[in-house]
Tab-separated table of C-alpha atoms in Angstrom:
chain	number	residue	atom	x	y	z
A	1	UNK	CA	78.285	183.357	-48.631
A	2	UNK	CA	76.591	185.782	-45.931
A	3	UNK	CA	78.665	186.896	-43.073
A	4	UNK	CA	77.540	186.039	-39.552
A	5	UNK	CA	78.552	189.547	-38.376
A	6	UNK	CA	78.126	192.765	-40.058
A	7	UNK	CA	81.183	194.648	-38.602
A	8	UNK	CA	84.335	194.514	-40.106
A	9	UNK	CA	87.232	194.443	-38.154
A	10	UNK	CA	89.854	194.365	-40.393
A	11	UNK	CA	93.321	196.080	-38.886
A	12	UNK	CA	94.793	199.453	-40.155
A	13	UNK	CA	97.148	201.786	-38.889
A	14	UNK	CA	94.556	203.734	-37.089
A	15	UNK	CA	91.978	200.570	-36.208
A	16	UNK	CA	94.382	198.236	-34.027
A	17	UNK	CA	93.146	194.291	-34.078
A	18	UNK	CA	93.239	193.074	-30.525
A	19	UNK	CA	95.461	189.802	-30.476
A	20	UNK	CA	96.468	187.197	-28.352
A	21	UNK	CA	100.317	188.968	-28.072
A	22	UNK	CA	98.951	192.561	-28.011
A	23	UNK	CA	97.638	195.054	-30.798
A	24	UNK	CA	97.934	194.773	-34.265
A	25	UNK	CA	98.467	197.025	-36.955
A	26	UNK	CA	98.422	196.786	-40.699
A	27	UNK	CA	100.013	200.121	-42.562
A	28	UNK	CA	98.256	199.766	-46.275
A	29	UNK	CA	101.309	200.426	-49.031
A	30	UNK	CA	99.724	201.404	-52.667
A	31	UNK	CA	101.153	198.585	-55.055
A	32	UNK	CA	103.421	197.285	-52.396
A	33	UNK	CA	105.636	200.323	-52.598
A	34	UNK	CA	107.800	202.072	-50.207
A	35	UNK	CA	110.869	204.281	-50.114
A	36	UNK	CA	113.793	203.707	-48.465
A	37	UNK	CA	113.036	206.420	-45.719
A	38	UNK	CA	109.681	205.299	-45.173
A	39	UNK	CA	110.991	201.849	-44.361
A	40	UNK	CA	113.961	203.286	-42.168
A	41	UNK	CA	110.822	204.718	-39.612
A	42	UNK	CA	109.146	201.616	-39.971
A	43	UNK	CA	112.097	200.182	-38.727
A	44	UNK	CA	112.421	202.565	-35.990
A	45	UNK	CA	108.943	202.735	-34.863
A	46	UNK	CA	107.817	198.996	-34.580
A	47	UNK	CA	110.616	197.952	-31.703
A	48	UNK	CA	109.879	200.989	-29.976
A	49	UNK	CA	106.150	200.755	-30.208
A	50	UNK	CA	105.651	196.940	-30.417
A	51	UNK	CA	107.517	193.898	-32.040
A	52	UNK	CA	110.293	194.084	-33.991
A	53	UNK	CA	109.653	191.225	-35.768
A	54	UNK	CA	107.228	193.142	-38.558
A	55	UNK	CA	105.161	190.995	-40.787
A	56	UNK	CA	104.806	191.322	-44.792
A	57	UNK	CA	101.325	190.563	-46.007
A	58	UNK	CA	99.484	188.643	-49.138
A	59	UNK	CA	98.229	191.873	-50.454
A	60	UNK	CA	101.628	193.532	-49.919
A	61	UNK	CA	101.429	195.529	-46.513
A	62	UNK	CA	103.242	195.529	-43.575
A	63	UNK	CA	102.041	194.428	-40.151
A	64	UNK	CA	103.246	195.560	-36.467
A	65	UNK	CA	102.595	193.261	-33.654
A	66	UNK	CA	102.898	193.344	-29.973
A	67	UNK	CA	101.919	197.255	-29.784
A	68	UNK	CA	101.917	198.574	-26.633
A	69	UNK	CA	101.558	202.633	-27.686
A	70	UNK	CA	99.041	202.324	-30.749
A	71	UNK	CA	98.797	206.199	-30.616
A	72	UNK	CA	102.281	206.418	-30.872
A	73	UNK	CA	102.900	204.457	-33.971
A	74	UNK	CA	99.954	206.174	-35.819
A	75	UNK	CA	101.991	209.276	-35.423
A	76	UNK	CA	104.951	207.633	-36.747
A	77	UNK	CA	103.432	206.270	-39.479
A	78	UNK	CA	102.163	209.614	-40.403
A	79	UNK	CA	105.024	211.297	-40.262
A	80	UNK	CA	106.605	208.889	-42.464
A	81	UNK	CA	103.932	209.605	-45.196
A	82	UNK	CA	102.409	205.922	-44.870
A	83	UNK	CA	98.935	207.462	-43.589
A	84	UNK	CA	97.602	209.862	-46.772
A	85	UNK	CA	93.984	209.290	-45.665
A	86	UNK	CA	92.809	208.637	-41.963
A	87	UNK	CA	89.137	207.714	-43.165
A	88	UNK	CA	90.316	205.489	-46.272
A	89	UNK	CA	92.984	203.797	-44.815
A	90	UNK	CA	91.985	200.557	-44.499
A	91	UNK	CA	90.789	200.605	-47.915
A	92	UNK	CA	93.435	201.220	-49.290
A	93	UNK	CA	94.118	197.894	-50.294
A	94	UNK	CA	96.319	198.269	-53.941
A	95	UNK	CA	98.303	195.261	-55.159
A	96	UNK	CA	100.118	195.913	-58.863
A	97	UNK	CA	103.101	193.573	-60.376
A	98	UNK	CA	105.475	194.281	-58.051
A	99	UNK	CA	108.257	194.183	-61.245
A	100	UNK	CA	106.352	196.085	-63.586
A	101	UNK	CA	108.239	199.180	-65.389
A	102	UNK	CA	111.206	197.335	-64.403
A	103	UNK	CA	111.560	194.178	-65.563
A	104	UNK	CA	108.971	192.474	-68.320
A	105	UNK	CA	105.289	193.260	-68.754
A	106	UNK	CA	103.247	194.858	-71.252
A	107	UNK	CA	103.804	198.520	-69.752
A	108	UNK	CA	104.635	200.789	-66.525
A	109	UNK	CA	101.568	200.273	-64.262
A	110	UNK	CA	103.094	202.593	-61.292
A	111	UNK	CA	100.996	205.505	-62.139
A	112	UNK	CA	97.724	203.714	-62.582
A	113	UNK	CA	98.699	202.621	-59.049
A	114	UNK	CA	99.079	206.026	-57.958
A	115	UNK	CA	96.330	207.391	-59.814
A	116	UNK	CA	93.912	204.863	-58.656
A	117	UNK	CA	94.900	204.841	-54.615
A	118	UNK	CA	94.266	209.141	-55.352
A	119	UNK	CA	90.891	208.419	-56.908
A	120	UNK	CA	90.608	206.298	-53.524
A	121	UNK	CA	90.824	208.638	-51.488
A	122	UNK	CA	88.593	211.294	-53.340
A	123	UNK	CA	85.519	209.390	-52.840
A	124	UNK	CA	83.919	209.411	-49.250
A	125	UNK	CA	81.552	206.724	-50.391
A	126	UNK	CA	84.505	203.870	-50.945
A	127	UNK	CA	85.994	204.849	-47.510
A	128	UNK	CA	82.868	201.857	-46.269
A	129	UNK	CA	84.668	199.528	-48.744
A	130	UNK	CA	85.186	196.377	-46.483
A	131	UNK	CA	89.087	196.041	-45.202
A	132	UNK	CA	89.017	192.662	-47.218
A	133	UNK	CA	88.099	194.299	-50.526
A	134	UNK	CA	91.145	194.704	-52.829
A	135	UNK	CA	91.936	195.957	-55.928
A	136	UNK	CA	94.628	194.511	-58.956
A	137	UNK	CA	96.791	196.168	-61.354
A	138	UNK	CA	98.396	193.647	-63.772
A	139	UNK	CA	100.677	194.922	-66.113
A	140	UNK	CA	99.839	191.939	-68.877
A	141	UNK	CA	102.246	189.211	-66.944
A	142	UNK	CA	99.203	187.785	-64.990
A	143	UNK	CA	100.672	187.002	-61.689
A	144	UNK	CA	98.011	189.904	-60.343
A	145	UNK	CA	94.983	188.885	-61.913
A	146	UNK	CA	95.489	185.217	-60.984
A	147	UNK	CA	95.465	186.216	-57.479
A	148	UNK	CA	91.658	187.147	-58.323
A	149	UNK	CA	91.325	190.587	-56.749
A	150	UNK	CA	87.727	192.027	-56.160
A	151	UNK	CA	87.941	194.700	-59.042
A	152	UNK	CA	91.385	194.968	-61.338
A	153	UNK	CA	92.899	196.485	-64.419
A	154	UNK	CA	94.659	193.984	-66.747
A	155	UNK	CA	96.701	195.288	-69.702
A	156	UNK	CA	96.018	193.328	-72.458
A	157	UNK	CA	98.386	195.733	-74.556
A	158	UNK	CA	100.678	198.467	-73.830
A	159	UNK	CA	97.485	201.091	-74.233
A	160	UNK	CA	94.651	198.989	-73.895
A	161	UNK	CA	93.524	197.122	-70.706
A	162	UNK	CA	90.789	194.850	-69.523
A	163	UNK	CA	88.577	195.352	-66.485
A	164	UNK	CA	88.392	191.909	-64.102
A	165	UNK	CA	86.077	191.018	-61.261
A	166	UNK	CA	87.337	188.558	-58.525
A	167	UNK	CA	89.240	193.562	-61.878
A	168	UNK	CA	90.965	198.751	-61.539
A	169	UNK	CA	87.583	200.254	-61.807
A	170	UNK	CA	85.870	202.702	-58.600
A	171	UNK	CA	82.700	202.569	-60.390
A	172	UNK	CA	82.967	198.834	-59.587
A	173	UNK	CA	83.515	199.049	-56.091
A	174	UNK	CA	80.971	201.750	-55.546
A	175	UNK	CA	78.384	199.098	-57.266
A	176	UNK	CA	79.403	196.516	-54.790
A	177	UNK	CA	78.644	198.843	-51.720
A	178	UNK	CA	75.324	199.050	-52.636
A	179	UNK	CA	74.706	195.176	-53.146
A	180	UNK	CA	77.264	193.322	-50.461
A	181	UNK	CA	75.024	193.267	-47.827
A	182	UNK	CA	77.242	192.353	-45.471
A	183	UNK	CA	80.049	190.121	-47.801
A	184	UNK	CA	83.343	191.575	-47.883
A	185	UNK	CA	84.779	189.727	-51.437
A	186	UNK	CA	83.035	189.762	-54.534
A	187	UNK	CA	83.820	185.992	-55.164
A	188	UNK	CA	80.779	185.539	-51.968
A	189	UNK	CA	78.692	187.255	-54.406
A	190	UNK	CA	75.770	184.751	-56.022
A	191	UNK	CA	76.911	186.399	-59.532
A	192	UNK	CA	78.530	189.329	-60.586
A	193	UNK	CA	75.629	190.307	-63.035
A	194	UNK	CA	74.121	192.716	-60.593
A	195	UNK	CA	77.534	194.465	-59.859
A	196	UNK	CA	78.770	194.865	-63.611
A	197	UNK	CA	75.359	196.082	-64.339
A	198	UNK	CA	75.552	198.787	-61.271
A	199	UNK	CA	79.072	199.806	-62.382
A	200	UNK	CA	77.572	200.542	-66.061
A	201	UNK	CA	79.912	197.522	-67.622
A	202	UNK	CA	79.169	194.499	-70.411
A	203	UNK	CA	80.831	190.951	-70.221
A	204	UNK	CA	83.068	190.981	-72.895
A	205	UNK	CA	84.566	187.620	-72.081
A	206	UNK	CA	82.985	184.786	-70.505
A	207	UNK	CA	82.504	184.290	-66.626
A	208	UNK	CA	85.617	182.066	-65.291
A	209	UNK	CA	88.354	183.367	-67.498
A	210	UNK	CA	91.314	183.718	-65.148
A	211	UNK	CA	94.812	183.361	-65.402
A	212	UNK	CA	96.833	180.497	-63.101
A	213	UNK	CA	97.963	181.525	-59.695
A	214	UNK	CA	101.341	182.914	-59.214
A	215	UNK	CA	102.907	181.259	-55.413
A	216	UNK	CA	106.783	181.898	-56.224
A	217	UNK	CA	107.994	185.154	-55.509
A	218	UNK	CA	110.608	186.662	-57.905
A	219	UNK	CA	113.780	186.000	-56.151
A	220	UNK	CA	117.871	186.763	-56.584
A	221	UNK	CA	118.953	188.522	-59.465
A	222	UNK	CA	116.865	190.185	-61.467
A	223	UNK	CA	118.270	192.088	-64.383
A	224	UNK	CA	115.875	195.198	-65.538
A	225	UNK	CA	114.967	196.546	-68.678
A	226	UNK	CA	116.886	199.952	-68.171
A	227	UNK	CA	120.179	197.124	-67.525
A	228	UNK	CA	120.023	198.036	-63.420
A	229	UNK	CA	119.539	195.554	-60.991
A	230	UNK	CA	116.601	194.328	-59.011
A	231	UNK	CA	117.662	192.542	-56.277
A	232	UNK	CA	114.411	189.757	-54.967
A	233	UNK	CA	114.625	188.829	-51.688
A	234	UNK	CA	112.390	185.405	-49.813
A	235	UNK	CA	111.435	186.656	-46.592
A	236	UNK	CA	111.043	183.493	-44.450
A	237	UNK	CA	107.296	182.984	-43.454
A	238	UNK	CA	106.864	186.441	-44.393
A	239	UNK	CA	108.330	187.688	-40.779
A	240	UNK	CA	111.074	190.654	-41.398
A	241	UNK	CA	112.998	191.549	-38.673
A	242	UNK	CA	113.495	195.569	-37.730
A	243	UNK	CA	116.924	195.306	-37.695
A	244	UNK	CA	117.295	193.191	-41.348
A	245	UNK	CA	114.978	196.276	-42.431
A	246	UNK	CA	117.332	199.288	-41.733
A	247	UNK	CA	120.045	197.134	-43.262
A	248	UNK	CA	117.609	196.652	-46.685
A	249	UNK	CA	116.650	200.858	-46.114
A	250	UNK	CA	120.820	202.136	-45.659
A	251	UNK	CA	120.880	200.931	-48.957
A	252	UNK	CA	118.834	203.384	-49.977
A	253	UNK	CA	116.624	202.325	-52.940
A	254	UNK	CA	112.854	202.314	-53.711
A	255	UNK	CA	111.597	198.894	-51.983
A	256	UNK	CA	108.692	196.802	-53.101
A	257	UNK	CA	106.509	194.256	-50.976
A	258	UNK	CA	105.506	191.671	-53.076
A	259	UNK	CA	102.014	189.775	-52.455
A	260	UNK	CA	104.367	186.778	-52.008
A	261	UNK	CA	105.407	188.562	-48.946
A	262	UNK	CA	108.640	189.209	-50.042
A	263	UNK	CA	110.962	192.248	-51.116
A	264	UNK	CA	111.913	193.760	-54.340
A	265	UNK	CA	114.860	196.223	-53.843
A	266	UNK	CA	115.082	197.944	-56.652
A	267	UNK	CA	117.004	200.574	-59.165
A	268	UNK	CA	120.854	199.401	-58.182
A	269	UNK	CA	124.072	199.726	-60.043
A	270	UNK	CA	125.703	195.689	-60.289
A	271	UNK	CA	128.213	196.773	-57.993
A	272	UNK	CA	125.535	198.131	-55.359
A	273	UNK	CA	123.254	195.019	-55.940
A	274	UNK	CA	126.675	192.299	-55.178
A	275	UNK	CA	127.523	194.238	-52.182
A	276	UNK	CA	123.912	194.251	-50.562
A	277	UNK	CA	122.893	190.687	-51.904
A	278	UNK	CA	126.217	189.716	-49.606
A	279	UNK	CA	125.073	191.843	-46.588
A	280	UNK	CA	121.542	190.569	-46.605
A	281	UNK	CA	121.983	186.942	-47.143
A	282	UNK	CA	123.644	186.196	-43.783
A	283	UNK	CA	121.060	187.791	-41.929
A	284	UNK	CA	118.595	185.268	-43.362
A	285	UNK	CA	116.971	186.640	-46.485
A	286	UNK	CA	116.679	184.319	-49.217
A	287	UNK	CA	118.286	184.909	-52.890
A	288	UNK	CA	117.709	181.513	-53.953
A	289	UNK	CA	115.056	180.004	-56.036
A	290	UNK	CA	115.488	176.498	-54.919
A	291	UNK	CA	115.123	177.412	-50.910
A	292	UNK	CA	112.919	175.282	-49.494
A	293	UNK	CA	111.728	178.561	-47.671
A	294	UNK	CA	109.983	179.719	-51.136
A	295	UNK	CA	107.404	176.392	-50.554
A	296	UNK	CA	106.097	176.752	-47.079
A	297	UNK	CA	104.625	179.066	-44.964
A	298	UNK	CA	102.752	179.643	-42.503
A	299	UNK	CA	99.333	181.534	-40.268
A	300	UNK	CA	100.814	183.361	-37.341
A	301	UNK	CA	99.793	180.769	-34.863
A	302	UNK	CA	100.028	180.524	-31.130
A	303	UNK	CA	101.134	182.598	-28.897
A	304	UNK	CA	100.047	185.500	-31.216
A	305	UNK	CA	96.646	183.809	-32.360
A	306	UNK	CA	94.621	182.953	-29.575
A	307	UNK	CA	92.437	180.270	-32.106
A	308	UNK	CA	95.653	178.553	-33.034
A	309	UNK	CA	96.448	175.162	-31.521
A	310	UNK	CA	99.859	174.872	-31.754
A	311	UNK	CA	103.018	177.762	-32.765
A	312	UNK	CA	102.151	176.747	-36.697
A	313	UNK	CA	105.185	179.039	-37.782
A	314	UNK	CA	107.284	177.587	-35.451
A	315	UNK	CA	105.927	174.089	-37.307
A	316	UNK	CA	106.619	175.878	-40.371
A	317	UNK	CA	110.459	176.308	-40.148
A	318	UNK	CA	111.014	172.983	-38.694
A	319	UNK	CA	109.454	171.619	-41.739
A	320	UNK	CA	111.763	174.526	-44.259
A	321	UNK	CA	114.803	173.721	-42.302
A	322	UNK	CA	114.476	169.827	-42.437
A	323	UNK	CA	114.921	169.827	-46.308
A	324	UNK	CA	112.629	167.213	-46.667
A	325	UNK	CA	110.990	166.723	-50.402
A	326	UNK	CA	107.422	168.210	-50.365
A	327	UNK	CA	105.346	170.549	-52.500
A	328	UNK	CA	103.712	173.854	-51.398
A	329	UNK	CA	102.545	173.382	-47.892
A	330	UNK	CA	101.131	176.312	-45.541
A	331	UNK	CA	100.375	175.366	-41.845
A	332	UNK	CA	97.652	176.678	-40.076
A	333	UNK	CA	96.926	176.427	-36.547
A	334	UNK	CA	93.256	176.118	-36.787
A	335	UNK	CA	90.013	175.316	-39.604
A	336	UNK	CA	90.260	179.036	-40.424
A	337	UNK	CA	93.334	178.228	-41.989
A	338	UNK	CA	93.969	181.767	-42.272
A	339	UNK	CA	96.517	183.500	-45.249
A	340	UNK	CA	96.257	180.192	-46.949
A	341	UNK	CA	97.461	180.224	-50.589
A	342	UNK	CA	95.807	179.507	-53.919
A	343	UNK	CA	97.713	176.351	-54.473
A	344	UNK	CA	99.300	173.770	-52.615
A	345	UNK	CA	98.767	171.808	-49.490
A	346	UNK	CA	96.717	173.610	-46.733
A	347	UNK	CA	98.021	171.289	-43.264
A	348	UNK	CA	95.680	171.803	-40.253
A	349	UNK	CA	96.957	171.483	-36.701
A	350	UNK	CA	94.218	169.436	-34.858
A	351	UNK	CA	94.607	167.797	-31.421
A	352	UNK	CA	96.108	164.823	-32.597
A	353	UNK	CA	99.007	166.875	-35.134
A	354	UNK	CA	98.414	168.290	-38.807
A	355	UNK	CA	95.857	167.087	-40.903
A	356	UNK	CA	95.040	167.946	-44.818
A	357	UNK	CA	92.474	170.351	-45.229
A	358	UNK	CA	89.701	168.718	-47.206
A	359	UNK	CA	87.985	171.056	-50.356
């Protein structure tokens, strides 16, 4: 597929998206992960700057709405250490098992995160990646690689690791600058012989291998491998209040966004975990794997979306809070049907109420 438009206008923390309910920011978060601090400021900074209702993302990033100072929250976000690189930010697009070297896997993929987002950042070339282009790091499980990133790392044993496309491999993504024209994914490439040959790599599997999509995120409690606790938290249609946030940051352990827009709080003692897994429940996150919550969701629809025929999230929770039987469902308030997931039922508001989405 060729783009009608060559610009890409994909939100960072620097580049605000102009929507219907005022600017919008997207602050990138290597592998989902963020520190307890970082998410206290975060906290802080998106009432005073914009909405506090912040939103988690599909590739594990966190969203401000409603800015009325965009200068203002680029500082804060800097001083909180969530802005490494002002001319790769929005590339910076890293999703990685949110549970690996915690819980299951083949091995500890942090560092190839880390390494990875570094290598990033040391090559001017990649800071023209498009803001849509994302890279995987699955630690063996496959609920990365199913996603189908543009260019990811899949470990196929604790040492050894196989390279994907649509992939953790810069060589790739360099190749695909010089051949996108003006598509943002490699899956709107024709066929990815011309990129692995540009990136110096051989097929060593057959084109179409891919693992089933993962649309559950981990939720309750999780025991981990070193007999701590990880505590997974449903965020309902991925919209997490500021003041839910400090609550999930006083508790002071490492935090992970999941690409099911949800949160991993990590690291805790069973005594910490039962204490916060009582705090946060009544203030609406969900530690239950039968919620209906974990089977809908929802585009941001009106007011914020100025496309959107109808308030599709408002839709959404009638439909999670009814308890009716139903599969996956995601509303969407117009054709773009945007943040739709890999599976399930894709409902379209039209003039005359939701409609199916047809392949």
């Amino acid at each position: 597929m060729i783009r009608s438009r060559d610009d890409d206008a994909c939100p960072g923390a620097l580049q605000v998206h102009q929507a219907a309910d005022g600017d919008l920011a997207r602050i990138r978060l290597a592998g989902g992960m963020i520190t307890a601090a970082q998410l206290e400021a975060l906290a802080h900074a998106a009432p005073e700057f914009g909405s506090p209702a912040m939103e988690l993302t599909s590739r594990g990033n966190i969203q401000v709405r409603g800015i009325h100072d965009a200068a203002g929250l680029a500082t804060a976000v800097e001083a909180a250490g969530l802005l490494p690189s002002a001319t790769h930010e929005r590339v910076r697009n890293i999703v990685a098992s949110p549970l690996s070297g915690r819980s299951g896997g083949l091995g500890d993929v942090r560092t190839v995160v880390r390494d990875l987002d570094a290598g990033l950042q040391n090559r001017p070339d990649l800071a023209e990646l498009p803001g849509r282009f994302w890279f995987g790091v699955d630690d063996g499980r496959g609920d990365i690689s199913g996603l189908a990133p543009d260019a990811s790392t899949h470990l196929t044993t604790a040492d050894t690791a196989a390279v994907l496309v649509a992939g953790r491999d810069l060589n790739l993504a360099g190749a695909f600058l010089t051949i996108r024209g003006n598509r943002w994914r490699t899956s709107e490439l024709d066929n990815a012989d011309e990129l692995l040959a540009g990136a110096g790599l051989n097929p060593s599997e057959p084109a179409g291998a891919t693992w089933s999509p993962v649309d559950v995120p981990p939720v309750g409690w999780i025991p981990q491998d070193d007999g701590r606790i990880t505590l997974g938290a449903a965020v309902p249609l991925g919209v997490l209040q500021a003041r839910t946030a400090e609550f999930v940051a006083a508790i002071t352990a490492p935090v992970v966004v999941t690409p099911w827009r949800s949160l991993l709080i990590c690291d805790l003692e069973e005594g910490i975990a039962d204490t916060s897994l009582r705090v946060l429940a009544p203030m609406g996150l969900i530690f239950d794997e039968h919620s209906p919550w974990l089977s809908i969701s929802s585009c941001t629809g009106s007011p914020g979306c100025a496309k959107s025929l109808t308030d599709a999230r408002g839709d959404a929770a009638a439909a999670a809070e009814s308890r009716e039987p139903g599969g996956r469902r995601h509303f969407v308030g117009c054709e773009r049907a945007c943040g739709s997931p890999a599976v399930g039922e894709v409902l379209v508001a039209t003039n005359s109420g939701y409609e199916p989405r047809h392949p």
